[in-house]
PDB file of C-alpha atoms in Angstrom:
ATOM      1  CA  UNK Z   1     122.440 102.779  72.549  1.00 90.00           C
ATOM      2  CA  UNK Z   2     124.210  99.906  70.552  1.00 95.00           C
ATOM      3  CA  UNK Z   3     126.753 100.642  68.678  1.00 97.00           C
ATOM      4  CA  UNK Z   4     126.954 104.256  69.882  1.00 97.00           C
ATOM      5  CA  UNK Z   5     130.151 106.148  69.769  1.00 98.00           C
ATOM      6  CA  UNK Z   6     130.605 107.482  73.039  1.00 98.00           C
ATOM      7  CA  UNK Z   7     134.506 108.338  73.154  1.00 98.00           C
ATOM      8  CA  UNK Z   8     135.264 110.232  75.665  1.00 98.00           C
ATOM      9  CA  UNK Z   9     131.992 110.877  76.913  1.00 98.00           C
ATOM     10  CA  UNK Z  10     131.803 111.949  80.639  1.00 98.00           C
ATOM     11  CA  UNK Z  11     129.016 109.870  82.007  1.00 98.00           C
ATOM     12  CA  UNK Z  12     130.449 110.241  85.592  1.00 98.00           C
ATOM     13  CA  UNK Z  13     127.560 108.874  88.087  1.00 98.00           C
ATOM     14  CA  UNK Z  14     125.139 108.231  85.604  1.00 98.00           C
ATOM     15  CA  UNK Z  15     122.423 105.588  85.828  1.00 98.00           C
ATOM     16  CA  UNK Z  16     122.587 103.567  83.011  1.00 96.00           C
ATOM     17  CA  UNK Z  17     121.175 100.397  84.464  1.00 97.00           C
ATOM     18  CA  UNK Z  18     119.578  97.187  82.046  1.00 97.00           C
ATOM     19  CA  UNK Z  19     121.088  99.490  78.948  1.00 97.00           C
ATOM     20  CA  UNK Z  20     121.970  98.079  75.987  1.00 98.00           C
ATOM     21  CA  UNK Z  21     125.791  99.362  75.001  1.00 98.00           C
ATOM     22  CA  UNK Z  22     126.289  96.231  72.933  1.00 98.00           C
ATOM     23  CA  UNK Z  23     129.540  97.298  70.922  1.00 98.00           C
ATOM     24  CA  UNK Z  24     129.495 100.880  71.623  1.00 98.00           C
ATOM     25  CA  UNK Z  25     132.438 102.643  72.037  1.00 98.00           C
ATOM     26  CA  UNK Z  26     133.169 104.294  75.452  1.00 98.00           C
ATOM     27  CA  UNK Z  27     137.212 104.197  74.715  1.00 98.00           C
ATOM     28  CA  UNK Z  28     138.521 107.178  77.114  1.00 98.00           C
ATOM     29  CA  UNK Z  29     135.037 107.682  78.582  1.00 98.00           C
ATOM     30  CA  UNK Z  30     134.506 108.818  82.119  1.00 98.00           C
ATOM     31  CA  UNK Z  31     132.054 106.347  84.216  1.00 98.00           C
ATOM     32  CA  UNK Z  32     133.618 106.939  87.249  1.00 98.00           C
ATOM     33  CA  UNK Z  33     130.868 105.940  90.152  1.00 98.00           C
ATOM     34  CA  UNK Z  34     128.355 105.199  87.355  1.00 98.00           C
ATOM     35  CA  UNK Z  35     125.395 102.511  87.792  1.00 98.00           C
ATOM     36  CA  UNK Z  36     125.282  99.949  84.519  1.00 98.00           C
ATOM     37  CA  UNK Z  37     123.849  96.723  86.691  1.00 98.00           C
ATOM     38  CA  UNK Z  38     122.732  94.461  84.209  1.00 98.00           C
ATOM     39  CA  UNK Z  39     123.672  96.537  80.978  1.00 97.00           C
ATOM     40  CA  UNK Z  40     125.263  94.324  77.933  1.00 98.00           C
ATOM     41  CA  UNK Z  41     128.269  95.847  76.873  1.00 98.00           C
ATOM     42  CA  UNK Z  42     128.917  92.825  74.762  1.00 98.00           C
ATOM     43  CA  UNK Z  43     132.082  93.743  72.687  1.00 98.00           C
ATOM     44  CA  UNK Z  44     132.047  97.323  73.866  1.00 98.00           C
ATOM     45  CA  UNK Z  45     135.396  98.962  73.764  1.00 98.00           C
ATOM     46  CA  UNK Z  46     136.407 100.727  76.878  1.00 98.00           C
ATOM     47  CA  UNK Z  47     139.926 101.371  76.263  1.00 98.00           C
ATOM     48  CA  UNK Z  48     141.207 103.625  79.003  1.00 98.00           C
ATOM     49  CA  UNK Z  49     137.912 104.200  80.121  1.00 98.00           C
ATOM     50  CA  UNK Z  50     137.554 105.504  84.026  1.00 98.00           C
ATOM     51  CA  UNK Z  51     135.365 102.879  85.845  1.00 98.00           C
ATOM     52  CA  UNK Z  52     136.215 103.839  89.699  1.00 98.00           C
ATOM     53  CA  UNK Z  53     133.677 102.827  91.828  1.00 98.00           C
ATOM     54  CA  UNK Z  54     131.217 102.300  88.919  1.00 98.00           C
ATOM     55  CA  UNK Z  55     128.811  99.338  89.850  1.00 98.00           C
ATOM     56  CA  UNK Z  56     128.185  97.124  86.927  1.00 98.00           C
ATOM     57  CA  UNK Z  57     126.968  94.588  88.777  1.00 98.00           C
ATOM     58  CA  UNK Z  58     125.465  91.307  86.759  1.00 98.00           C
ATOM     59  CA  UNK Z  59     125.986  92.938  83.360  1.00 98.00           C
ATOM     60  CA  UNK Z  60     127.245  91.116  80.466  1.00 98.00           C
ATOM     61  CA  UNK Z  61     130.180  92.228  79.599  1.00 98.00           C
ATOM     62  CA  UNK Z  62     131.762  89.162  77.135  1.00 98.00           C
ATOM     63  CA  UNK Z  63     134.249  89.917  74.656  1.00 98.00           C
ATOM     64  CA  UNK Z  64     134.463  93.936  76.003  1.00 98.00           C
ATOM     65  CA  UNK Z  65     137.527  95.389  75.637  1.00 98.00           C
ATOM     66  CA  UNK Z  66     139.242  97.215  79.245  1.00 98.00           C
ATOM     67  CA  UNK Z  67     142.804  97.778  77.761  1.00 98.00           C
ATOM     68  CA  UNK Z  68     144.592 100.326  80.146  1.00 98.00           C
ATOM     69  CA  UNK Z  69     140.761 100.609  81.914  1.00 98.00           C
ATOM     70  CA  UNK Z  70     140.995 101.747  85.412  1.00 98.00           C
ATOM     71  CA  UNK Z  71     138.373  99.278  87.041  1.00 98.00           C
ATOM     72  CA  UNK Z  72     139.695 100.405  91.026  1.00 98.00           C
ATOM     73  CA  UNK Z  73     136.595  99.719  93.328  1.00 98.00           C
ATOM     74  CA  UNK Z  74     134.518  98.530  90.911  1.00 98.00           C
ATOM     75  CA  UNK Z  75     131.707  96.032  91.459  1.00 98.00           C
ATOM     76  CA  UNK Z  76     131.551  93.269  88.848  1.00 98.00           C
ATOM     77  CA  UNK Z  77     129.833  90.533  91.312  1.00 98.00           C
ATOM     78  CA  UNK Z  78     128.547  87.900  89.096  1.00 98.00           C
ATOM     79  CA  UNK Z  79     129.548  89.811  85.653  1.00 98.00           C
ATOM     80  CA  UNK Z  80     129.770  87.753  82.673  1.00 98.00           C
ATOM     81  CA  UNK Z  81     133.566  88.608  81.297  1.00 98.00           C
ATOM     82  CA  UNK Z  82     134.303  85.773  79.492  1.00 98.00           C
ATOM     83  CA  UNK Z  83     136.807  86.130  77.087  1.00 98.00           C
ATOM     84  CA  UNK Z  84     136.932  90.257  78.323  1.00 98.00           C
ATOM     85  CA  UNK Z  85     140.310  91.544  77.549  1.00 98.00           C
ATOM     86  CA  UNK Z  86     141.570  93.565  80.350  1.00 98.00           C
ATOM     87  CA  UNK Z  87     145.389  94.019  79.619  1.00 98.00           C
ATOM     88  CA  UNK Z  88     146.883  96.675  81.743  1.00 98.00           C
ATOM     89  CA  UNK Z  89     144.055  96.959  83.497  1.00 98.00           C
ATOM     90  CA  UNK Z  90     143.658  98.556  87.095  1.00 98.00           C
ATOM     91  CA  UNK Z  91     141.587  96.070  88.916  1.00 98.00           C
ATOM     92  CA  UNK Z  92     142.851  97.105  92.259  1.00 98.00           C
ATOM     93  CA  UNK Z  93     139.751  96.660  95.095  1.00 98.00           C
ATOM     94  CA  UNK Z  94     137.795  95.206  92.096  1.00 98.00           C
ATOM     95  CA  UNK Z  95     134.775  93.317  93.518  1.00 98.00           C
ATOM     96  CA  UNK Z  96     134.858  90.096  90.827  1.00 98.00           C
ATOM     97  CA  UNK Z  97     133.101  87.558  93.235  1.00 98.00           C
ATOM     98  CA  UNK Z  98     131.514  85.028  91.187  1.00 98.00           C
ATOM     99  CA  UNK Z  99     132.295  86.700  87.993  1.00 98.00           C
ATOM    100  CA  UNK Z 100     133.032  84.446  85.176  1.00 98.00           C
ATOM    101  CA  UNK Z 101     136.582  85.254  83.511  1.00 98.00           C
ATOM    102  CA  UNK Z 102     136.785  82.279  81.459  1.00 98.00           C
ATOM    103  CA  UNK Z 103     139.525  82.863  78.329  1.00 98.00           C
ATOM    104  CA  UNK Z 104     139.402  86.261  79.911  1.00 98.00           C
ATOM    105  CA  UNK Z 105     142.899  88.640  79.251  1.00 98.00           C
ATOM    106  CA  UNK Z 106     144.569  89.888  82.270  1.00 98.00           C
ATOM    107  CA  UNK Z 107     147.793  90.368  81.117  1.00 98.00           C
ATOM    108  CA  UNK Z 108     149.577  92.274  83.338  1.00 98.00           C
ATOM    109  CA  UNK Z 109     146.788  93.535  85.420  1.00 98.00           C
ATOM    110  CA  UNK Z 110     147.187  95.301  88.582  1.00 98.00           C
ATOM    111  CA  UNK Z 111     144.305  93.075  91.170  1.00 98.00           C
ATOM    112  CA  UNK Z 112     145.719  94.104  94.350  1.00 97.00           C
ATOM    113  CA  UNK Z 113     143.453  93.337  96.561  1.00 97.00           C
ATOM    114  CA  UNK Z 114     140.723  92.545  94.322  1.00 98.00           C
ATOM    115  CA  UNK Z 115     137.689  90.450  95.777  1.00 98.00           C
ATOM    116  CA  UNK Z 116     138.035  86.598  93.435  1.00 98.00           C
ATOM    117  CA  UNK Z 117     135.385  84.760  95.961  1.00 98.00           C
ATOM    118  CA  UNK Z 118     133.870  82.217  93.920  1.00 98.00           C
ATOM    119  CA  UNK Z 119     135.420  83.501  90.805  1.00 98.00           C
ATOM    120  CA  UNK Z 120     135.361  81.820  87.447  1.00 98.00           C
ATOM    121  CA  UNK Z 121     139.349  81.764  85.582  1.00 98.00           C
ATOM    122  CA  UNK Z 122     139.284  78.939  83.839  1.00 97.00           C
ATOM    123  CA  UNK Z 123     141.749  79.323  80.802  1.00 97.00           C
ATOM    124  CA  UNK Z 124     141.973  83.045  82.041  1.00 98.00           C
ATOM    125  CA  UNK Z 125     145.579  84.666  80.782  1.00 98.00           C
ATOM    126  CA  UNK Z 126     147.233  86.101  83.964  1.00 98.00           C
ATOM    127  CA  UNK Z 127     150.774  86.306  82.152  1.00 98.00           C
ATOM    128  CA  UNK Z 128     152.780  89.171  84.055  1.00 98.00           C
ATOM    129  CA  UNK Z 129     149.347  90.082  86.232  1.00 98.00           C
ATOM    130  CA  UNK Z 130     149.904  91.632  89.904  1.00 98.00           C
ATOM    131  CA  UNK Z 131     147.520  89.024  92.241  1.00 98.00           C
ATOM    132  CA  UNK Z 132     147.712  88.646  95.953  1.00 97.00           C
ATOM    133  CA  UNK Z 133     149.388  85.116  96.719  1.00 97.00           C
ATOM    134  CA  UNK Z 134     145.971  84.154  98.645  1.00 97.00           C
ATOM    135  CA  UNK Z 135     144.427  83.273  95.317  1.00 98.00           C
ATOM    136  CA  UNK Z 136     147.316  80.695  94.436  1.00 97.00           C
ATOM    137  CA  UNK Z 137     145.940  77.774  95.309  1.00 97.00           C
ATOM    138  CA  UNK Z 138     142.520  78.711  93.350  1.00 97.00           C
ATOM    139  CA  UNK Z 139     144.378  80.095  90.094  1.00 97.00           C
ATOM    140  CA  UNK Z 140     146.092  76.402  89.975  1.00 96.00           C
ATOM    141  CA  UNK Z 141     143.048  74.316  90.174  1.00 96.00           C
ATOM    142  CA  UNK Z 142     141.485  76.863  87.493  1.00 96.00           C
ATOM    143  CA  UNK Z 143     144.810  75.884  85.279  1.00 95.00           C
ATOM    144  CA  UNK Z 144     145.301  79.496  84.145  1.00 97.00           C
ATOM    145  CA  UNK Z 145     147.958  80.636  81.730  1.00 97.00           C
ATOM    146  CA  UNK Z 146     150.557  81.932  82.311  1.00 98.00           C
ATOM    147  CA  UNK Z 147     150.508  80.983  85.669  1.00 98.00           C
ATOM    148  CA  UNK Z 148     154.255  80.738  85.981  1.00 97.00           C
ATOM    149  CA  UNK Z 149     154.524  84.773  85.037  1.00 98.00           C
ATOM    150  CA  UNK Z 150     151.918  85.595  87.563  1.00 98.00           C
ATOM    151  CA  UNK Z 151     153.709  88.678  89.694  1.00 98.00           C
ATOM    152  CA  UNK Z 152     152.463  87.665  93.193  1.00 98.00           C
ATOM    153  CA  UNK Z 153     151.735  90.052  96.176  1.00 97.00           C
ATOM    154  CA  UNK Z 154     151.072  89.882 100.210  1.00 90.00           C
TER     155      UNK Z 154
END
């Protein structure tokens, strides 16, 4: 399945586990509640895609492209984002612990309560992002940008 063109497919609960999407397209795809633990979507584009509750668990998802993605309740736990651009994105309820977001975009992200245990934003852009004040202190030491713009909640 690299490369594949899968606009606006509707691949709602499907179980696409250890797959290889490497820089398919999935832009304003449904994967709502889908399985893709351990699938490389390496520079996949998933603009406006429908992730809710989709488990991608421990894939590889570096350089992929979540503009405007709704992400809400999904499980990233120790996903490799780095450098993942996720502007606009919905991360609300997002499980990202131990996910690494290094040089990762999250401008102006919604994380409300999104899970950042153990977490990896070094260099991460959070420039206008929505991020409950609890992650402050961590966010500093990681020296993210646009730290200054971050919109913080309670």
């Amino acid at each position: 399945l690299r490369g594949a063109n899968l606009k606006k497919a509707n691949l709602a609960a499907a179980r696409i586990d250890s797959a290889d999407l490497s820089s398919a397209t999935l832009k304003w795809a449904n994967l709502e509640g889908a399985s893709l633990r351990d699938c490389s979507l390496r520079e996949a584009d998933m603009e406006g895609a429908r992730f809710k509750g989709a488990d991608m668990a421990a894939a590889d998802l570096a350089g992929a492209r979540f503009m405007q993605a709704n992400l809400t309740e999904a499980k990233l736990s120790g996903a490799n984002l780095i450098g993942a651009i996720l502007t606009d994105a919905n991360c609300t309820r997002a499980l990202l612990q131990g996910a690494s977001l290094i040089k990762a975009d999250l401008r102006k992200a919604v994380m409300d309560n999104a899970d950042l245990t153990g977490a990896d934003l070094t260099n991460a852009d959070l420039k206008d992002a929505r991020v409950e004040r609890k992650w402050k202190k961590m966010l500093e030491r990681q020296k993210v940008r646009g730290y200054a713009d971050i919109r913080w909640t309670d």
